[in-house]
Amino acid sequence: MADRISNLPDVVLSHILSLVPTNVAVATSVLSKRWKLLWRSVSTLNFNHSHHDDNNHETCSLFAQRVHAFILMHDMDQPFTRFCLSSSCPLDPIHVNAWISAATQHRVEHLDLSLGCAVELPSFLLFSCKTLVVLKLLNVVLSFNNSCCVYLPRLKILHLSSVAFSKDRDLAQLLSGSPNLEDLEASDLMFKSYVVETEFRRLSNLLRAHIFTPEFPLEVVDNVQFLRINWKDHNGFTSEFQNLTHLEFFSYRGGFFVLDLIKRCPKLQILTIYKVDSALFAEGDYPQSVPICISFHLKICTLKRYNGSKDEFRFVTYIMENSKYLQIMTISCNNDINKERKLEMFQKLSLCTRCSTSCKLLFE
């Protein structure tokens, strides 16, 4: 049988090799002379060492050597469209910085670092890379100097998780230097110094935000259409979300009245609440005037970890009684509730009035 794959053009074979892990792409060099040098022109570099039970010095050193060797042998005329590095073992910061420098010099568009041990990255390595479109960082320390100038004109996706900053001003500088950002995730960010008065610029092009950092100023993301937020430590909610249509939030505190949040989202269509604190709906009187989004826009509402308390039941019935266009009301119960109790809660909710004749009540 003829080897049809080997007869494909180099550009097609290189694209195929870009879809597999880098070590697999290199292994194809032994197939034939046709394949010997193809791996050197792949545009996607994906290095993964995630074996937590195999993090001794020898294996970690061998992993670093392989990454280093591949980068040195890569065709310098070919760009790194995508550079992904995931490692659970400690890596020498000098090596990591050298690899990132090589990626930026190769006009990298997608950079993804997921490190088991925190590594410090000087700001000059990343924040003047004009080709970056996607930047994802996990467990790194971003070091800014006084002369640092952030300019990432093409950056659209920025995901930061367990990233440490010296000052909140550094985060403000990173965001203001990314004017075309559309997708932002900020989870468990850390600051050595945080000043409440620091000025953050509103991200006018942002469409999606995932905020799990209590210090993050919500006015930065008040233009989004999708918002996922953790309400564990926030003390208040003052931002208005005029364009928000999809909201997911986790609340760990009693004393936060959920309708105070909902009424600030006049166009809300999809609402998901991950209830962690049993007192989530306990305080506050329901307004005489029903929020606009509940009356005219809400289509899908989901409540997670429902246990049938009086205040939870009151909230669910309020939504169903006042949502003219509600299509689906989903109730997801706590795992420790038995089938008999679930059936009892479902029957009780089934008897409630529904303003929308097309509303379906789903019980999970």
mmCIF file of C-alpha atoms in Angstrom, residues 95-334:
data_model
loop_
_atom_site.group_PDB
_atom_site.id
_atom_site.type_symbol
_atom_site.label_atom_id
_atom_site.label_comp_id
_atom_site.label_asym_id
_atom_site.label_seq_id
_atom_site.Cartn_x
_atom_site.Cartn_y
_atom_site.Cartn_z
ATOM 1 C CA HIS A 95 15.894 28.220 31.423
ATOM 2 C CA VAL A 96 12.219 29.237 31.495
ATOM 3 C CA ASN A 97 13.087 32.855 30.726
ATOM 4 C CA ALA A 98 15.322 31.756 27.850
ATOM 5 C CA TRP A 99 12.522 29.633 26.353
ATOM 6 C CA ILE A 100 10.015 32.470 26.603
ATOM 7 C CA SER A 101 12.513 34.850 25.038
ATOM 8 C CA ALA A 102 12.920 32.425 22.134
ATOM 9 C CA ALA A 103 9.145 32.154 21.759
ATOM 10 C CA THR A 104 8.664 35.931 21.603
ATOM 11 C CA GLN A 105 11.496 36.216 19.070
ATOM 12 C CA HIS A 106 9.696 33.592 16.977
ATOM 13 C CA ARG A 107 6.572 35.814 16.897
ATOM 14 C CA VAL A 108 4.543 33.629 19.262
ATOM 15 C CA GLU A 109 0.772 34.188 19.187
ATOM 16 C CA HIS A 110 -0.383 31.792 21.907
ATOM 17 C CA LEU A 111 1.704 31.430 25.084
ATOM 18 C CA ASP A 112 0.577 29.059 27.842
ATOM 19 C CA LEU A 113 2.669 28.476 30.988
ATOM 20 C CA SER A 114 1.472 26.127 33.727
ATOM 21 C CA LEU A 115 4.173 25.601 36.340
ATOM 22 C CA GLY A 116 4.194 23.457 39.451
ATOM 23 C CA CYS A 117 6.754 25.688 41.149
ATOM 24 C CA ALA A 118 6.522 29.452 40.837
ATOM 25 C CA VAL A 119 8.977 31.123 38.474
ATOM 26 C CA GLU A 120 9.673 34.853 38.243
ATOM 27 C CA LEU A 121 9.205 36.359 34.806
ATOM 28 C CA PRO A 122 10.653 39.796 34.090
ATOM 29 C CA SER A 123 8.092 42.029 32.433
ATOM 30 C CA PHE A 124 10.302 42.873 29.455
ATOM 31 C CA LEU A 125 10.135 39.248 28.294
ATOM 32 C CA LEU A 126 6.402 39.300 27.616
ATOM 33 C CA PHE A 127 4.850 42.706 27.654
ATOM 34 C CA SER A 128 6.249 44.152 24.464
ATOM 35 C CA CYS A 129 5.387 41.129 22.325
ATOM 36 C CA LYS A 130 3.161 42.654 19.661
ATOM 37 C CA THR A 131 2.178 39.276 18.182
ATOM 38 C CA LEU A 132 0.610 37.824 21.349
ATOM 39 C CA VAL A 133 -3.090 37.008 20.999
ATOM 40 C CA VAL A 134 -3.484 34.523 23.880
ATOM 41 C CA LEU A 135 -1.568 34.614 27.176
ATOM 42 C CA LYS A 136 -2.254 32.057 29.921
ATOM 43 C CA LEU A 137 -0.122 32.013 33.080
ATOM 44 C CA LEU A 138 -0.381 29.656 36.053
ATOM 45 C CA ASN A 139 1.839 29.939 39.125
ATOM 46 C CA VAL A 140 4.271 32.643 38.045
ATOM 47 C CA VAL A 141 5.616 35.834 39.592
ATOM 48 C CA LEU A 142 5.464 38.869 37.311
ATOM 49 C CA SER A 143 8.265 41.305 37.968
ATOM 50 C CA PHE A 144 7.784 44.908 36.816
ATOM 51 C CA ASN A 145 10.487 47.568 36.853
ATOM 52 C CA ASN A 146 9.982 51.327 36.887
ATOM 53 C CA SER A 147 10.724 51.665 33.178
ATOM 54 C CA CYS A 148 8.396 48.850 32.095
ATOM 55 C CA CYS A 149 5.981 49.722 29.306
ATOM 56 C CA VAL A 150 3.225 47.206 28.561
ATOM 57 C CA TYR A 151 2.024 47.161 24.961
ATOM 58 C CA LEU A 152 0.099 44.102 23.802
ATOM 59 C CA PRO A 153 -2.034 45.468 20.947
ATOM 60 C CA ARG A 154 -3.255 42.080 19.648
ATOM 61 C CA LEU A 155 -3.904 40.379 22.990
ATOM 62 C CA LYS A 156 -7.507 39.147 23.184
ATOM 63 C CA ILE A 157 -7.363 36.382 25.808
ATOM 64 C CA LEU A 158 -5.623 36.799 29.172
ATOM 65 C CA HIS A 159 -5.909 34.076 31.830
ATOM 66 C CA LEU A 160 -4.037 34.595 35.108
ATOM 67 C CA SER A 161 -4.154 31.982 37.874
ATOM 68 C CA SER A 162 -2.054 32.038 41.052
ATOM 69 C CA VAL A 163 -0.006 34.890 39.615
ATOM 70 C CA ALA A 164 1.872 37.141 42.043
ATOM 71 C CA PHE A 165 2.385 40.892 41.576
ATOM 72 C CA SER A 166 4.500 43.235 43.654
ATOM 73 C CA LYS A 167 1.828 45.942 43.484
ATOM 74 C CA ASP A 168 -1.730 46.196 42.272
ATOM 75 C CA ARG A 169 -0.473 48.994 40.035
ATOM 76 C CA ASP A 170 1.388 46.334 38.018
ATOM 77 C CA LEU A 171 -1.893 44.573 37.254
ATOM 78 C CA ALA A 172 -3.473 47.907 36.314
ATOM 79 C CA GLN A 173 -0.568 48.533 33.934
ATOM 80 C CA LEU A 174 -0.910 45.091 32.355
ATOM 81 C CA LEU A 175 -4.628 45.577 31.731
ATOM 82 C CA SER A 176 -4.328 49.120 30.388
ATOM 83 C CA GLY A 177 -1.619 47.912 27.984
ATOM 84 C CA SER A 178 -4.051 45.346 26.532
ATOM 85 C CA PRO A 179 -6.674 47.607 24.906
ATOM 86 C CA ASN A 180 -8.274 44.898 22.749
ATOM 87 C CA LEU A 181 -8.785 42.310 25.478
ATOM 88 C CA GLU A 182 -11.998 40.283 25.046
ATOM 89 C CA ASP A 183 -11.595 37.403 27.525
ATOM 90 C CA LEU A 184 -10.156 37.822 31.041
ATOM 91 C CA GLU A 185 -9.671 35.336 33.870
ATOM 92 C CA ALA A 186 -8.183 36.441 37.192
ATOM 93 C CA SER A 187 -8.072 33.674 39.805
ATOM 94 C CA ASP A 188 -6.209 33.731 43.113
ATOM 95 C CA LEU A 189 -4.029 36.694 42.221
ATOM 96 C CA MET A 190 -1.600 37.827 44.931
ATOM 97 C CA PHE A 191 -0.220 41.280 45.728
ATOM 98 C CA LYS A 192 2.602 42.215 48.088
ATOM 99 C CA SER A 193 1.186 45.728 48.169
ATOM 100 C CA TYR A 194 -2.381 46.795 47.409
ATOM 101 C CA VAL A 195 -3.609 50.393 47.357
ATOM 102 C CA VAL A 196 -7.356 50.888 47.148
ATOM 103 C CA GLU A 197 -6.932 54.209 45.333
ATOM 104 C CA THR A 198 -5.046 52.647 42.402
ATOM 105 C CA GLU A 199 -6.727 53.668 39.163
ATOM 106 C CA PHE A 200 -7.765 50.836 36.844
ATOM 107 C CA ARG A 201 -8.843 51.539 33.296
ATOM 108 C CA ARG A 202 -12.140 50.094 32.121
ATOM 109 C CA LEU A 203 -11.765 47.403 29.456
ATOM 110 C CA SER A 204 -14.213 48.612 26.836
ATOM 111 C CA ASN A 205 -13.808 45.637 24.444
ATOM 112 C CA LEU A 206 -14.101 42.929 27.094
ATOM 113 C CA LEU A 207 -16.843 40.347 26.473
ATOM 114 C CA ARG A 208 -16.116 37.642 29.048
ATOM 115 C CA ALA A 209 -14.679 37.748 32.573
ATOM 116 C CA HIS A 210 -13.954 35.127 35.237
ATOM 117 C CA ILE A 211 -13.049 36.881 38.509
ATOM 118 C CA PHE A 212 -11.999 34.815 41.531
ATOM 119 C CA THR A 213 -9.809 37.443 43.210
ATOM 120 C CA PRO A 214 -11.365 39.525 46.011
ATOM 121 C CA GLU A 215 -9.220 42.615 45.382
ATOM 122 C CA PHE A 216 -10.090 42.829 41.711
ATOM 123 C CA PRO A 217 -12.040 46.044 40.925
ATOM 124 C CA LEU A 218 -15.260 44.994 39.233
ATOM 125 C CA GLU A 219 -15.726 48.312 37.451
ATOM 126 C CA VAL A 220 -12.935 47.186 35.108
ATOM 127 C CA VAL A 221 -15.188 44.450 33.698
ATOM 128 C CA ASP A 222 -18.597 46.145 33.847
ATOM 129 C CA ASN A 223 -18.924 46.027 30.051
ATOM 130 C CA VAL A 224 -18.915 42.207 29.765
ATOM 131 C CA GLN A 225 -21.660 39.994 28.411
ATOM 132 C CA PHE A 226 -20.547 36.946 30.444
ATOM 133 C CA LEU A 227 -19.370 37.092 34.062
ATOM 134 C CA ARG A 228 -18.344 34.341 36.461
ATOM 135 C CA ILE A 229 -17.522 35.612 39.931
ATOM 136 C CA ASN A 230 -16.629 34.238 43.354
ATOM 137 C CA TRP A 231 -18.263 36.256 46.130
ATOM 138 C CA LYS A 232 -16.209 34.781 48.968
ATOM 139 C CA ASP A 233 -14.584 37.943 50.262
ATOM 140 C CA HIS A 234 -16.202 40.855 48.473
ATOM 141 C CA ASN A 235 -17.817 43.329 50.826
ATOM 142 C CA GLY A 236 -20.217 44.933 48.425
ATOM 143 C CA PHE A 237 -21.466 45.143 44.885
ATOM 144 C CA THR A 238 -21.649 48.602 43.329
ATOM 145 C CA SER A 239 -20.923 48.081 39.629
ATOM 146 C CA GLU A 240 -23.659 48.264 37.005
ATOM 147 C CA PHE A 241 -23.519 45.696 34.190
ATOM 148 C CA GLN A 242 -25.558 47.160 31.369
ATOM 149 C CA ASN A 243 -24.511 44.541 28.776
ATOM 150 C CA LEU A 244 -24.424 41.426 30.949
ATOM 151 C CA THR A 245 -26.594 38.578 29.643
ATOM 152 C CA HIS A 246 -24.973 35.568 31.385
ATOM 153 C CA LEU A 247 -24.032 35.542 35.076
ATOM 154 C CA GLU A 248 -22.577 32.730 37.162
ATOM 155 C CA PHE A 249 -21.595 33.401 40.746
ATOM 156 C CA PHE A 250 -20.390 31.489 43.766
ATOM 157 C CA SER A 251 -21.373 32.933 47.134
ATOM 158 C CA TYR A 252 -19.827 31.867 50.430
ATOM 159 C CA ARG A 253 -21.360 34.579 52.588
ATOM 160 C CA GLY A 254 -24.656 35.039 54.305
ATOM 161 C CA GLY A 255 -25.846 38.609 54.316
ATOM 162 C CA PHE A 256 -25.478 39.092 50.577
ATOM 163 C CA PHE A 257 -28.888 39.532 49.071
ATOM 164 C CA VAL A 258 -28.877 38.099 45.603
ATOM 165 C CA LEU A 259 -31.503 40.435 44.162
ATOM 166 C CA ASP A 260 -29.240 43.389 44.858
ATOM 167 C CA LEU A 261 -26.864 41.851 42.342
ATOM 168 C CA ILE A 262 -29.501 40.876 39.801
ATOM 169 C CA LYS A 263 -31.081 44.312 39.624
ATOM 170 C CA ARG A 264 -27.728 45.728 38.462
ATOM 171 C CA CYS A 265 -27.878 43.519 35.366
ATOM 172 C CA PRO A 266 -30.905 44.812 33.410
ATOM 173 C CA LYS A 267 -30.332 42.578 30.343
ATOM 174 C CA LEU A 268 -29.611 39.339 32.197
ATOM 175 C CA GLN A 269 -30.892 36.238 30.372
ATOM 176 C CA ILE A 270 -28.999 33.360 32.014
ATOM 177 C CA LEU A 271 -28.394 33.143 35.770
ATOM 178 C CA THR A 272 -26.541 30.379 37.622
ATOM 179 C CA ILE A 273 -26.058 30.514 41.388
ATOM 180 C CA TYR A 274 -23.627 28.177 43.160
ATOM 181 C CA LYS A 275 -24.923 28.452 46.705
ATOM 182 C CA VAL A 276 -22.264 27.708 49.304
ATOM 183 C CA ASP A 277 -23.595 29.598 52.316
ATOM 184 C CA SER A 278 -27.002 28.482 53.583
ATOM 185 C CA ALA A 279 -27.915 32.069 54.483
ATOM 186 C CA LEU A 280 -27.496 33.367 50.953
ATOM 187 C CA PHE A 281 -31.136 34.406 50.593
ATOM 188 C CA ALA A 282 -31.831 35.075 54.254
ATOM 189 C CA GLU A 283 -31.617 38.859 54.457
ATOM 190 C CA GLY A 284 -33.434 41.715 52.806
ATOM 191 C CA ASP A 285 -36.970 42.361 51.634
ATOM 192 C CA TYR A 286 -38.027 41.589 48.105
ATOM 193 C CA PRO A 287 -38.563 44.816 46.175
ATOM 194 C CA GLN A 288 -42.103 45.872 45.321
ATOM 195 C CA SER A 289 -40.887 46.693 41.831
ATOM 196 C CA VAL A 290 -39.586 43.557 40.115
ATOM 197 C CA PRO A 291 -36.137 44.026 38.508
ATOM 198 C CA ILE A 292 -36.368 44.588 34.744
ATOM 199 C CA CYS A 293 -34.206 41.592 33.865
ATOM 200 C CA ILE A 294 -36.456 39.216 35.810
ATOM 201 C CA SER A 295 -39.640 40.581 34.260
ATOM 202 C CA PHE A 296 -38.543 40.864 30.644
ATOM 203 C CA HIS A 297 -35.226 39.104 29.929
ATOM 204 C CA LEU A 298 -34.467 36.138 32.185
ATOM 205 C CA LYS A 299 -34.773 32.872 30.236
ATOM 206 C CA ILE A 300 -32.701 30.330 32.154
ATOM 207 C CA CYS A 301 -32.158 30.193 35.922
ATOM 208 C CA THR A 302 -30.167 27.525 37.774
ATOM 209 C CA LEU A 303 -29.672 27.128 41.509
ATOM 210 C CA LYS A 304 -26.936 24.739 42.639
ATOM 211 C CA ARG A 305 -26.819 23.038 46.085
ATOM 212 C CA TYR A 306 -30.488 23.591 46.857
ATOM 213 C CA ASN A 307 -31.633 22.077 50.160
ATOM 214 C CA GLY A 308 -35.224 23.277 50.318
ATOM 215 C CA SER A 309 -34.896 25.907 53.029
ATOM 216 C CA LYS A 310 -37.650 28.486 53.470
ATOM 217 C CA ASP A 311 -35.535 31.292 52.030
ATOM 218 C CA GLU A 312 -34.381 29.245 49.025
ATOM 219 C CA PHE A 313 -37.964 28.233 48.272
ATOM 220 C CA ARG A 314 -38.993 31.879 48.547
ATOM 221 C CA PHE A 315 -36.346 32.927 46.018
ATOM 222 C CA VAL A 316 -37.211 30.209 43.473
ATOM 223 C CA THR A 317 -40.927 30.961 43.662
ATOM 224 C CA TYR A 318 -40.222 34.691 43.290
ATOM 225 C CA ILE A 319 -38.292 34.027 40.076
ATOM 226 C CA MET A 320 -40.963 31.752 38.606
ATOM 227 C CA GLU A 321 -43.845 34.043 39.586
ATOM 228 C CA ASN A 322 -42.290 37.159 38.039
ATOM 229 C CA SER A 323 -40.309 35.972 34.984
ATOM 230 C CA LYS A 324 -42.541 36.415 31.976
ATOM 231 C CA TYR A 325 -40.103 34.776 29.551
ATOM 232 C CA LEU A 326 -38.483 32.137 31.749
ATOM 233 C CA GLN A 327 -37.938 28.927 29.796
ATOM 234 C CA ILE A 328 -36.034 26.693 32.217
ATOM 235 C CA MET A 329 -35.767 26.699 36.003
ATOM 236 C CA THR A 330 -33.199 24.116 37.106
ATOM 237 C CA ILE A 331 -32.786 23.028 40.718
ATOM 238 C CA SER A 332 -29.692 21.020 41.624
ATOM 239 C CA CYS A 333 -29.828 19.524 45.119
ATOM 240 C CA ASN A 334 -27.098 18.825 47.639
#
